mmCIF file of C-alpha atoms in Angstrom:
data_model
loop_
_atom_site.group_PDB
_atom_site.id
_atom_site.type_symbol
_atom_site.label_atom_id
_atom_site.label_comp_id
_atom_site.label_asym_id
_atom_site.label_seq_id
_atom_site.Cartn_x
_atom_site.Cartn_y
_atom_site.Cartn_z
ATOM 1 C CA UNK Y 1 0.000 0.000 0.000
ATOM 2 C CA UNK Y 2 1.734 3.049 -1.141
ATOM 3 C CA UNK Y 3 0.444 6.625 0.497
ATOM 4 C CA UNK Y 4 2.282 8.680 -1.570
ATOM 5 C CA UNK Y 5 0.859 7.018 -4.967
ATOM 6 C CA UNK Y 6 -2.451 7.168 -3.387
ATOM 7 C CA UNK Y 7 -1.826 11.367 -3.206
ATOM 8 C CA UNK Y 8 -0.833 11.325 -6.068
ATOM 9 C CA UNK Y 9 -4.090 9.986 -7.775
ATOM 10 C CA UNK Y 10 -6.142 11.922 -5.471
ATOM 11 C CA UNK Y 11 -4.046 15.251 -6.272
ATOM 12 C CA UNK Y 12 -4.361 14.737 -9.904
ATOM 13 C CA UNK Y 13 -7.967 13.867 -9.690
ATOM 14 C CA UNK Y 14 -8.808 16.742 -7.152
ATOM 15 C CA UNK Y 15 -7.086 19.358 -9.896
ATOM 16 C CA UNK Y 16 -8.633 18.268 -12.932
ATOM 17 C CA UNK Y 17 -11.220 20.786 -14.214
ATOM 18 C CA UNK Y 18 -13.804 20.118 -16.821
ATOM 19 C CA UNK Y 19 -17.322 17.884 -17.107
ATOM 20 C CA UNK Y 20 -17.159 14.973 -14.797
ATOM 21 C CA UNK Y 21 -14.223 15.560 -13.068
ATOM 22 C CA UNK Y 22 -16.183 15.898 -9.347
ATOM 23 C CA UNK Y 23 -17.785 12.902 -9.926
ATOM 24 C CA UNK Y 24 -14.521 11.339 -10.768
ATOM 25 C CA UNK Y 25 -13.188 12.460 -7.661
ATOM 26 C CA UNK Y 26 -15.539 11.259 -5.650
ATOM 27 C CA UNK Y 27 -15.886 8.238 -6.892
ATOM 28 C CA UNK Y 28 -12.163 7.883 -6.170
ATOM 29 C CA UNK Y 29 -12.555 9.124 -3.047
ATOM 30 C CA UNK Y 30 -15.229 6.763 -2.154
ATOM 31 C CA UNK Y 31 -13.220 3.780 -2.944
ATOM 32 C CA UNK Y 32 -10.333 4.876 -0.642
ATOM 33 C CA UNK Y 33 -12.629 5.666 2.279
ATOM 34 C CA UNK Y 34 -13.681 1.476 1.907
ATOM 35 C CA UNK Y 35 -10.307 1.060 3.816
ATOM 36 C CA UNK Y 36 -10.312 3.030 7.570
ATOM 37 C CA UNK Y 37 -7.237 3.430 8.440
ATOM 38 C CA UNK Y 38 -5.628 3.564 4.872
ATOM 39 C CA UNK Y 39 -8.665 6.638 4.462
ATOM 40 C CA UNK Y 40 -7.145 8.129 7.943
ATOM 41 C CA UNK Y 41 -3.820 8.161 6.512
ATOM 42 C CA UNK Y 42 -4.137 9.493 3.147
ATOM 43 C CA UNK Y 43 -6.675 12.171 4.292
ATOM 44 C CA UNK Y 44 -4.510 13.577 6.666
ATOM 45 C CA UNK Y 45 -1.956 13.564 4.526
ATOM 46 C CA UNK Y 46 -3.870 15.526 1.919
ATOM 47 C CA UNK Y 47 -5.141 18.293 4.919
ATOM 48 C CA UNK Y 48 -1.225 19.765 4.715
ATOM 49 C CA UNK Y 49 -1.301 20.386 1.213
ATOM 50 C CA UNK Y 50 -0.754 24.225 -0.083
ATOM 51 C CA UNK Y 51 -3.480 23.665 -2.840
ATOM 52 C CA UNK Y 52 -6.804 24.425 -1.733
ATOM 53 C CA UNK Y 53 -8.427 22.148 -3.923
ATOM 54 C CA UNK Y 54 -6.343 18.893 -2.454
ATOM 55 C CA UNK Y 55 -7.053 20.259 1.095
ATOM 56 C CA UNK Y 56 -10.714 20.210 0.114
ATOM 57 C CA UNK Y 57 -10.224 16.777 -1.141
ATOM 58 C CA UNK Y 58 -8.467 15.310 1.711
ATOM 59 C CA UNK Y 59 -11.301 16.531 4.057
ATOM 60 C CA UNK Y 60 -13.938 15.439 1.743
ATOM 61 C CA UNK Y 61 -11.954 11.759 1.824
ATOM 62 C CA UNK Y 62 -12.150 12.249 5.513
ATOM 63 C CA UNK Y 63 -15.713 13.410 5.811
ATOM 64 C CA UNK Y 64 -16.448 9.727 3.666
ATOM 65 C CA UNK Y 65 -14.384 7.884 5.982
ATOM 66 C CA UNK Y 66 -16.579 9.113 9.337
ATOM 67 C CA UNK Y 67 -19.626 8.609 7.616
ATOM 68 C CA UNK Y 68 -18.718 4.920 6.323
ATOM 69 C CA UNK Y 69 -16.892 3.528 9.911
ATOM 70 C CA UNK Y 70 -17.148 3.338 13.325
ATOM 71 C CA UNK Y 71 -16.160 6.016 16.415
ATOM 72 C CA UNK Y 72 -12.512 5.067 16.196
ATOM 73 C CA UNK Y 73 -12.203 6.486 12.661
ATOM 74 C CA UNK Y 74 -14.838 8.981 13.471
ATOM 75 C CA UNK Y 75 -12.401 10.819 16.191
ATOM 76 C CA UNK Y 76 -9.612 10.480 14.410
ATOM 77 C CA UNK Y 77 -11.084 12.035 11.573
ATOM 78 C CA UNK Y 78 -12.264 15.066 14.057
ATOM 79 C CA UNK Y 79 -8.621 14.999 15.670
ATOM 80 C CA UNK Y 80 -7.731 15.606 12.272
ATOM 81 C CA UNK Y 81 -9.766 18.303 10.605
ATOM 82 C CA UNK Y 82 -10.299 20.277 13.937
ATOM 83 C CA UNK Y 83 -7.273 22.189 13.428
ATOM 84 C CA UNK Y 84 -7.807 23.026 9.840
ATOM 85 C CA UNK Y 85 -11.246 24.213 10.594
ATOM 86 C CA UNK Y 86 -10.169 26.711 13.756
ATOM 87 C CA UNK Y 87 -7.719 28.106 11.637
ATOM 88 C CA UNK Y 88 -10.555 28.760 9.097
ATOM 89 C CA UNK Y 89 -9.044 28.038 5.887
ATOM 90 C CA UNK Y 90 -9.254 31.213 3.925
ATOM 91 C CA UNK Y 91 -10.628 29.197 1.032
ATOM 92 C CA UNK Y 92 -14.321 28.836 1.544
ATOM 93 C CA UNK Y 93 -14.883 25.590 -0.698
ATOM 94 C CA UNK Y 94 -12.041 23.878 1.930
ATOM 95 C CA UNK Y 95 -13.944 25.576 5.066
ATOM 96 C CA UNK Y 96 -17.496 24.007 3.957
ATOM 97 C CA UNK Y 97 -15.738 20.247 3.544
ATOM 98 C CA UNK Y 98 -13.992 20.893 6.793
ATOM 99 C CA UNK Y 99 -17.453 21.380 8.401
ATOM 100 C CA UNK Y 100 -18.680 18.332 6.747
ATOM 101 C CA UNK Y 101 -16.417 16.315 7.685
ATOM 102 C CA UNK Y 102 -16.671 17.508 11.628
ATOM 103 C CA UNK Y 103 -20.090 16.726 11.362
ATOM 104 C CA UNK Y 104 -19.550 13.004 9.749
ATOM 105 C CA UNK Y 105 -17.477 12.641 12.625
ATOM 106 C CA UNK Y 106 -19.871 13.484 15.483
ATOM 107 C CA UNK Y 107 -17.881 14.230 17.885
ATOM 108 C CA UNK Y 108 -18.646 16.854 20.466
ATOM 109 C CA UNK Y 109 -14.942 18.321 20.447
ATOM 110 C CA UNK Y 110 -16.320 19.968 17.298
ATOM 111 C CA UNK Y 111 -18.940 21.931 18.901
ATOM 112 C CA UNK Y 112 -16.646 25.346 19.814
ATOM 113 C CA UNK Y 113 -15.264 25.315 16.451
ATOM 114 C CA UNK Y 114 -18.263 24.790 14.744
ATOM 115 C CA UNK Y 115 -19.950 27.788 16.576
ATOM 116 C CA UNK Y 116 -17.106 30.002 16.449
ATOM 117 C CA UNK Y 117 -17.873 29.365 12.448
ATOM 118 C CA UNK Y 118 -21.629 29.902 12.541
ATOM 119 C CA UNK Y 119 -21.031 33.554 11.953
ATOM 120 C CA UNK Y 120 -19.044 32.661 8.657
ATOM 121 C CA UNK Y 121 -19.128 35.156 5.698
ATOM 122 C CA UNK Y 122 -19.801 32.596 3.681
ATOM 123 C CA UNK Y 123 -23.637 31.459 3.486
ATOM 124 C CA UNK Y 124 -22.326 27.820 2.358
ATOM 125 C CA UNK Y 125 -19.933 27.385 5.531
ATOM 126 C CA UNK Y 126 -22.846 28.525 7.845
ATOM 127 C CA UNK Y 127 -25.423 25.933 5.789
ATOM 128 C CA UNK Y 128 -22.646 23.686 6.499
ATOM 129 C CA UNK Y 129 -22.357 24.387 10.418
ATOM 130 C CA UNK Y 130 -26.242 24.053 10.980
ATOM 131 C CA UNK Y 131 -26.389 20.681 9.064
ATOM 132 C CA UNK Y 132 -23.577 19.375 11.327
ATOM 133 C CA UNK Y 133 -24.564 21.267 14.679
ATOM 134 C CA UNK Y 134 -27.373 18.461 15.597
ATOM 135 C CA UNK Y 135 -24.665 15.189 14.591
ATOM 136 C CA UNK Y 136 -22.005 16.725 17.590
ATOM 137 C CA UNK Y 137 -24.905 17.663 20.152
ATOM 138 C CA UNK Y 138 -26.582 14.691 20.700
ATOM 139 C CA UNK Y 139 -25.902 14.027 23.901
ATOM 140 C CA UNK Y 140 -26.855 18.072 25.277
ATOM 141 C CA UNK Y 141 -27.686 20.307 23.059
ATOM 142 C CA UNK Y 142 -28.219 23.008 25.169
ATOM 143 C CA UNK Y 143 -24.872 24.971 23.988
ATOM 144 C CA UNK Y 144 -25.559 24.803 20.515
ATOM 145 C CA UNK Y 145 -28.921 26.315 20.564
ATOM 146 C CA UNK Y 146 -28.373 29.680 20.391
ATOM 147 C CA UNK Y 147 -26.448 29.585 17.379
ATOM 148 C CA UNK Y 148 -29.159 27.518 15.826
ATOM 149 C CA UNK Y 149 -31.547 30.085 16.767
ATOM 150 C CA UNK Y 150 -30.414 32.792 15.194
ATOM 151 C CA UNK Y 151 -28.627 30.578 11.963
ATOM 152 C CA UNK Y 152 -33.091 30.204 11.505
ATOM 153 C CA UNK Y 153 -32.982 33.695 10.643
ATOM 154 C CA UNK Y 154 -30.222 33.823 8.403
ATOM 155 C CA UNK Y 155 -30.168 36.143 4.933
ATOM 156 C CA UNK Y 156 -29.632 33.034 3.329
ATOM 157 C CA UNK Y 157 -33.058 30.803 2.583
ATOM 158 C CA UNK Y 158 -31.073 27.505 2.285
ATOM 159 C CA UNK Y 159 -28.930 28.540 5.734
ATOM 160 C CA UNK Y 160 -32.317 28.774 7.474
ATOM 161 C CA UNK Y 161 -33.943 26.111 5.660
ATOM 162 C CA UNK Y 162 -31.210 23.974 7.295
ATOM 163 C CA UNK Y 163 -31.075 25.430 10.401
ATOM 164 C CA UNK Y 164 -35.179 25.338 11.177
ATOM 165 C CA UNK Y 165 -34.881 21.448 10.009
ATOM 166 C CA UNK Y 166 -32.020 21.043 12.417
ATOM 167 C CA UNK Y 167 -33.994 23.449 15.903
ATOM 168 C CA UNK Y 168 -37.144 21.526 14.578
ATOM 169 C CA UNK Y 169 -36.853 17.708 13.643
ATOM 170 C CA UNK Y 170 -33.302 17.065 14.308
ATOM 171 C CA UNK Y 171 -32.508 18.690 18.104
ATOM 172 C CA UNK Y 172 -34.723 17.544 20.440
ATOM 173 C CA UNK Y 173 -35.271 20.739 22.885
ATOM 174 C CA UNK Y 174 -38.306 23.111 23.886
ATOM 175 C CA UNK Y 175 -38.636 26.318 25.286
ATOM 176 C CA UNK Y 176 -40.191 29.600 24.476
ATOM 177 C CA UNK Y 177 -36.946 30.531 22.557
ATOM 178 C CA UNK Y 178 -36.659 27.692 20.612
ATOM 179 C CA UNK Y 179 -40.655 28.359 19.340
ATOM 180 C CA UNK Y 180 -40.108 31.559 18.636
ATOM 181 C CA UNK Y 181 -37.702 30.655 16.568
ATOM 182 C CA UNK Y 182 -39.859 27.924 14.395
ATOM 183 C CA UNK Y 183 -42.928 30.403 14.707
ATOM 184 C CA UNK Y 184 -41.235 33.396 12.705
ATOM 185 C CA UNK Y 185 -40.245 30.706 10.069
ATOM 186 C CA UNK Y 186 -43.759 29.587 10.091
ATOM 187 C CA UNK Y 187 -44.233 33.090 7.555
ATOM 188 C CA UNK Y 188 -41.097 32.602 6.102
ATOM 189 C CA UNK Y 189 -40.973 33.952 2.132
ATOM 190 C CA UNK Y 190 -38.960 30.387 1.374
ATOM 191 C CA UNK Y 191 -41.723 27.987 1.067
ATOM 192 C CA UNK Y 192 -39.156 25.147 2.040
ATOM 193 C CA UNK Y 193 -38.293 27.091 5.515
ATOM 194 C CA UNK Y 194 -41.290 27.706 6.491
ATOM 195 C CA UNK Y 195 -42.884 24.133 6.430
ATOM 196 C CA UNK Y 196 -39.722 23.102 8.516
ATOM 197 C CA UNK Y 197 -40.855 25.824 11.029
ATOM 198 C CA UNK Y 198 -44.506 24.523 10.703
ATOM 199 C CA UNK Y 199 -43.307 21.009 11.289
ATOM 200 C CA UNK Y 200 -40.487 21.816 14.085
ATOM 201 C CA UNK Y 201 -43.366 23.772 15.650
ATOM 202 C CA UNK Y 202 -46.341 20.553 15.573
ATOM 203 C CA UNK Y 203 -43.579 18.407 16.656
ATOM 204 C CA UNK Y 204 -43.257 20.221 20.316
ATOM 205 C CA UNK Y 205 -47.221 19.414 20.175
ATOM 206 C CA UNK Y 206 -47.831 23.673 19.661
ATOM 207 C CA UNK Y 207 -51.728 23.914 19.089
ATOM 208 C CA UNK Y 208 -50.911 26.772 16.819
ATOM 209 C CA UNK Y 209 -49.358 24.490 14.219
ATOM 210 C CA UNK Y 210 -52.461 22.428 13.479
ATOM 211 C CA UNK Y 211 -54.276 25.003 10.561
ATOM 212 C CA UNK Y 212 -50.453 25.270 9.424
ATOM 213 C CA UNK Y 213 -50.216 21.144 9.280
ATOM 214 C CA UNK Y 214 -53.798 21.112 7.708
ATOM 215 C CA UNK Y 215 -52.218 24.154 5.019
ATOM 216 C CA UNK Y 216 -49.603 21.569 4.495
ATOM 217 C CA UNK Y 217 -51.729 18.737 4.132
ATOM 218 C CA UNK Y 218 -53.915 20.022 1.804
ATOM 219 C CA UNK Y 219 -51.005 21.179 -0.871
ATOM 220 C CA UNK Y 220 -52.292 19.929 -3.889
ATOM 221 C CA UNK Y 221 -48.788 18.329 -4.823
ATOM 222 C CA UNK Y 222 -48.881 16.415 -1.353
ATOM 223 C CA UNK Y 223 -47.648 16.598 1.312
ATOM 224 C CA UNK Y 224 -43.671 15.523 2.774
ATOM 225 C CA UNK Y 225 -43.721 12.369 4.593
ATOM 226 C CA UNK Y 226 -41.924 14.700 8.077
ATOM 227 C CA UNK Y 227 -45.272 16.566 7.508
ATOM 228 C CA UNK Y 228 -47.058 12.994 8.375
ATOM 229 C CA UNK Y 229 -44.532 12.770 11.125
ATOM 230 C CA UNK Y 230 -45.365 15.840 12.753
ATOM 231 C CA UNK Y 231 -49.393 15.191 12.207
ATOM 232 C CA UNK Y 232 -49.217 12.057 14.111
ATOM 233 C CA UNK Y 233 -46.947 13.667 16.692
ATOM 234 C CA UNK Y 234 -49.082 16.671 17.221
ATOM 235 C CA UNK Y 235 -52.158 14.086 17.523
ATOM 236 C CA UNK Y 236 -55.157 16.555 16.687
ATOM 237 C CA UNK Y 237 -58.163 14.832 15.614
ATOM 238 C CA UNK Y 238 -59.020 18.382 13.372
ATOM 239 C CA UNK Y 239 -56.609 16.754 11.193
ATOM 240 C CA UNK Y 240 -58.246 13.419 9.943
ATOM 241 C CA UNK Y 241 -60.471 15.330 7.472
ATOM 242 C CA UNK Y 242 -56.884 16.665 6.354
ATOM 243 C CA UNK Y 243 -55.494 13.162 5.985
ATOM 244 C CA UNK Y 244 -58.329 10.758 4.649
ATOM 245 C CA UNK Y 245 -57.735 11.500 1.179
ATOM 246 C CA UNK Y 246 -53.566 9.895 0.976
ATOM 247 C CA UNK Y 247 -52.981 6.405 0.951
ATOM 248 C CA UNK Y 248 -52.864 4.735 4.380
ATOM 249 C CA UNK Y 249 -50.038 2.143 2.657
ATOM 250 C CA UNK Y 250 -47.997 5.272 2.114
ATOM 251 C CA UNK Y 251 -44.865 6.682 4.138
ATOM 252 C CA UNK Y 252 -46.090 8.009 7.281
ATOM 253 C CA UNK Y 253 -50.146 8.192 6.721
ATOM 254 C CA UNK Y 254 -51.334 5.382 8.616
ATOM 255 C CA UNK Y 255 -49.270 6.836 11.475
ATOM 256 C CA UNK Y 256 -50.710 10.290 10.657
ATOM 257 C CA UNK Y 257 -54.251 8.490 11.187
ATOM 258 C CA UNK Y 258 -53.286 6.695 14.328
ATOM 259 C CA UNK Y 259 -51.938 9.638 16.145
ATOM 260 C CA UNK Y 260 -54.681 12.185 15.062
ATOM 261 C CA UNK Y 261 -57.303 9.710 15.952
ATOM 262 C CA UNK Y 262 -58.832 9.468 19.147
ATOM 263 C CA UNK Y 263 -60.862 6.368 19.258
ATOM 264 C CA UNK Y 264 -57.131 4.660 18.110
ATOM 265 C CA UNK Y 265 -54.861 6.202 20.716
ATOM 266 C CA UNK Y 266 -57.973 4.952 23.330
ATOM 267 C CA UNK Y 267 -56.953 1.815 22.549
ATOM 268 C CA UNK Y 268 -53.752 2.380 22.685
ATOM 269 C CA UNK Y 269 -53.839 3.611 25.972
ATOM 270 C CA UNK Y 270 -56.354 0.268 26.938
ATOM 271 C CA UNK Y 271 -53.973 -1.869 26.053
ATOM 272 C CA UNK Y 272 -50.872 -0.329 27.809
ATOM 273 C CA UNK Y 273 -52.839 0.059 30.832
ATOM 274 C CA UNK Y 274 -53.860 -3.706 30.433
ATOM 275 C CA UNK Y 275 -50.661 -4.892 29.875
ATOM 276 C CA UNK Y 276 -49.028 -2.917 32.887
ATOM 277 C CA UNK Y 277 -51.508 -4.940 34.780
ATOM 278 C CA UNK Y 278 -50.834 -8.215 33.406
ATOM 279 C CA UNK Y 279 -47.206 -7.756 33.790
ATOM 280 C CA UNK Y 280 -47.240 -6.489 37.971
ATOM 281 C CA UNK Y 281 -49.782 -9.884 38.122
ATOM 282 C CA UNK Y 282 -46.930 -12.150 37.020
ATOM 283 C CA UNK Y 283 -43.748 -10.228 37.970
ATOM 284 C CA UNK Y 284 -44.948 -8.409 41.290
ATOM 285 C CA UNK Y 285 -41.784 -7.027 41.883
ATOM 286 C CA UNK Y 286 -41.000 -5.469 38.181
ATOM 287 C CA UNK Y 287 -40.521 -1.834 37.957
ATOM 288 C CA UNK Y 288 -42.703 -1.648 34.659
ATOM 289 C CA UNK Y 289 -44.079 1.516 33.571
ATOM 290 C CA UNK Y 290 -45.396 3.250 30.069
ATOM 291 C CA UNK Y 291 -44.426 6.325 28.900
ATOM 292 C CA UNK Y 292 -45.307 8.814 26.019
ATOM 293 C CA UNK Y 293 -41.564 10.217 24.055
ATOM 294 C CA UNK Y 294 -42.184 13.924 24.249
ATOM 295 C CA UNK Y 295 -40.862 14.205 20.291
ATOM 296 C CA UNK Y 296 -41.744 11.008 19.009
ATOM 297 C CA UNK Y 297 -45.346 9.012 18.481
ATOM 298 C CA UNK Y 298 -46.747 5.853 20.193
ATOM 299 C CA UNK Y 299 -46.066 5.150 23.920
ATOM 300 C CA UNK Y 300 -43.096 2.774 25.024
ATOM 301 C CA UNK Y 301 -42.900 0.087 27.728
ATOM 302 C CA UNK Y 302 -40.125 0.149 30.092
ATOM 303 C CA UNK Y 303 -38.938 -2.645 32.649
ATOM 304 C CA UNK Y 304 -35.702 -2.268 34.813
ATOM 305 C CA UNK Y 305 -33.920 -5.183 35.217
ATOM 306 C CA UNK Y 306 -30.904 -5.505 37.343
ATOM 307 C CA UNK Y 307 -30.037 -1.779 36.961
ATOM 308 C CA UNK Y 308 -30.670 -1.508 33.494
ATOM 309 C CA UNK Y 309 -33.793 -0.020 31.699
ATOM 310 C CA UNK Y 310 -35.300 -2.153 28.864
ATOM 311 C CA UNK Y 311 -37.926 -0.706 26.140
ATOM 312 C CA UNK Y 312 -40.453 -2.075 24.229
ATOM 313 C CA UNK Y 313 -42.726 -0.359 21.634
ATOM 314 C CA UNK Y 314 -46.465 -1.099 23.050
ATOM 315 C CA UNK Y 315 -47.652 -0.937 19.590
ATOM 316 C CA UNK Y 316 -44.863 -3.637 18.343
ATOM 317 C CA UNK Y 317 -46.038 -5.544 21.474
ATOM 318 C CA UNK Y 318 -49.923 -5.233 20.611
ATOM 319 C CA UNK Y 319 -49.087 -6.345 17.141
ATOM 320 C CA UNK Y 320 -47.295 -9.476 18.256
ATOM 321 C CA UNK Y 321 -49.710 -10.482 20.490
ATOM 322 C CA UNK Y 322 -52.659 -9.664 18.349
ATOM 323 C CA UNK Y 323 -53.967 -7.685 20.827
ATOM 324 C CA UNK Y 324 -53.696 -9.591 23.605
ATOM 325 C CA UNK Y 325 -52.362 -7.900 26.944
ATOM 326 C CA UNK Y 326 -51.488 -11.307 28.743
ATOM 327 C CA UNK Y 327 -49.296 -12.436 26.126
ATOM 328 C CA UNK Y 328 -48.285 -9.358 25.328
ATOM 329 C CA UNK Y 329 -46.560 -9.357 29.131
ATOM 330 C CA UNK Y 330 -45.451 -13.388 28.197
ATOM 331 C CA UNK Y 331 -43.517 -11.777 25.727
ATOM 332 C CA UNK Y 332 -41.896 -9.450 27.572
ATOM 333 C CA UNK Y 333 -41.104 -11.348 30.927
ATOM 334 C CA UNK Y 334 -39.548 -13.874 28.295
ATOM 335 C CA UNK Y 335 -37.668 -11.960 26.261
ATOM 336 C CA UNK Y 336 -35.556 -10.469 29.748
ATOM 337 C CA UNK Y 337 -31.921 -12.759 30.728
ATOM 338 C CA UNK Y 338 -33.510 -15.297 32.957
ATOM 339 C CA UNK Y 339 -37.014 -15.384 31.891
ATOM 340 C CA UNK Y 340 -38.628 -13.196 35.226
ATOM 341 C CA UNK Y 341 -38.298 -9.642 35.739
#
């Protein structure tokens, strides 16, 4: 395996100019990052070079690399690129790939950098920085709200496209801050931010969104399968005149239905309850309880166990026991290490 004929090809391929060359390149690219550590190497390699263009290509290798393999290669490939993106690269096209790839590698040692750039001349960098704020935040993303906040009311319609998916469907956080943020978007002149700002806004369950859903709903091109997504998360039974017209078999819809249906989520809520009971009937000691995701749809089982807290989906479980609340908690009580809770 020879690094330096491995630069060379990528150099050669990052400075040739004409139709197809980018999709040379990344094809190239692509078949290096197959290969970790041998993606590691040559990308880092490339990150020194004085040619933008191979700079941009060595963090685009990188960037590949993260998104392909595990968190080994996904820190090394932040070790690598955070340096070149604090020192903001006075190339933009380099700056934008050196975002990427911090955000394929989803790592919170990216976060400072990342929001030191969110104030980047460049409408592409910033883009960049609010596609790859919510993949380095997971765990608390508390100290990249603000940034995300404003980056909704960027100049740029694709920067707060981006940025309203990312406060919206992507972060999961509330607070009068973060919906005043989705609310002005919800009038935004870009018809693409403003459903994310609808959407972001049904998902926190904000009564005000549900005449923008229906709006959305009622496009006559369709409607985007997140727009399902926030319907049934939003739950409003105003919205089943809204939704009877789609397909129940497609994306999202019967969901939609489920959620904005009251009669279903009665039963829903029947059979948890049931099942709760069956369960503290057969395992009187189990810590079982059911619980509704504050962000998400349907309502999820939980049994700890030695510690450790164990989920089901009570829907799955309905579904494999045909309904039935006593095998339903058969299931369950089986499926744990030893058989008992």
């Amino acid at each position: 395996m020879d690094t330096k004929s491995d630069s060379a090809l990528v150099e050669q391929a990052a400075r040739r100019a004409g139709p197809g060359a980018r999709t040379a390149l990344r094809a190239l690219l692509s078949d290096f990052a197959e290969d970790g550590g041998r993606a590691l190497r040559l990308g880092t390699g490339l990150l020194g070079s004085a040619d933008p263009l191979v700079r941009r290509a060595g963090c685009e290798l990188l960037a590949e690399a993260a998104g392909r393999h595990e968190s080994g290669v996904r820190e090394a490939v932040t070790t690598a690129v955070l340096a070149l993106a604090a020192g903001q690269d006075p190339d933009h096209q380099v700056q934008r790939a050196a975002v990427r790839a911090l955000g394929a590698g989803q790592d919170a040692r990216a976060v400072p950098v990342l929001l030191a750039l969110a104030g980047h001349p460049d409408a592409e960098v910033r883009r960049a920085v609010a596609e790859a704020l919510p993949t380095v935040s997971t765990d608390d993303p508390g100290p990249v709200l603000p940034a995300l906040i404003r980056l909704t009311g960027d100049a740029d319609p694709e920067v707060r496209n981006w940025a309203t998916f990312a406060l919206g469907f992507q972060i999961d956080a509330d607070s009068p801050e973060v919906r005043a943020a989705l609310w002005s978007r919800t009038t935004d002149e870009d018809a693409a931010a403003r459903e994310e700002g609808v959407r972001g806004l049904a998902r926190r369950r904000d009564p005000r969104a549900v005449p923008l859903i229906a709006e959305l709903l009622d496009d006559e091109a369709g409607a985007h399968v997140l727009t399902f997504r926030a319907a049934a998360i939003l739950g409003a039974a105003e919205l089943l005149p809204h939704l009877e017209h789609y397909d129940p078999a497609d994306p999202g819809v019967a969901d939609a239905l489920a959620g904005c249906d009251p009669a279903a989520r009665a039963r829903d809520e029947a059979f948890a309850a049931a099942l709760l009971d069956a369960l503290h009937r057969r395992a009187p000691d189990s810590d079982a309880a059911v619980h509704a995701e504050r962000f998400e749809t349907g309502l999820t089982l939980t049994l700890t166990v030695a510690g450790e807290i164990l989920h089901w989906s009570v829907e799955g479980l309905s579904g494999r026991s045909a309904g039935a609340p006593e095998r339903a908690a058969a299931l369950v009580l089986a499926s744990l290490p030893d058989g008992r809770a």
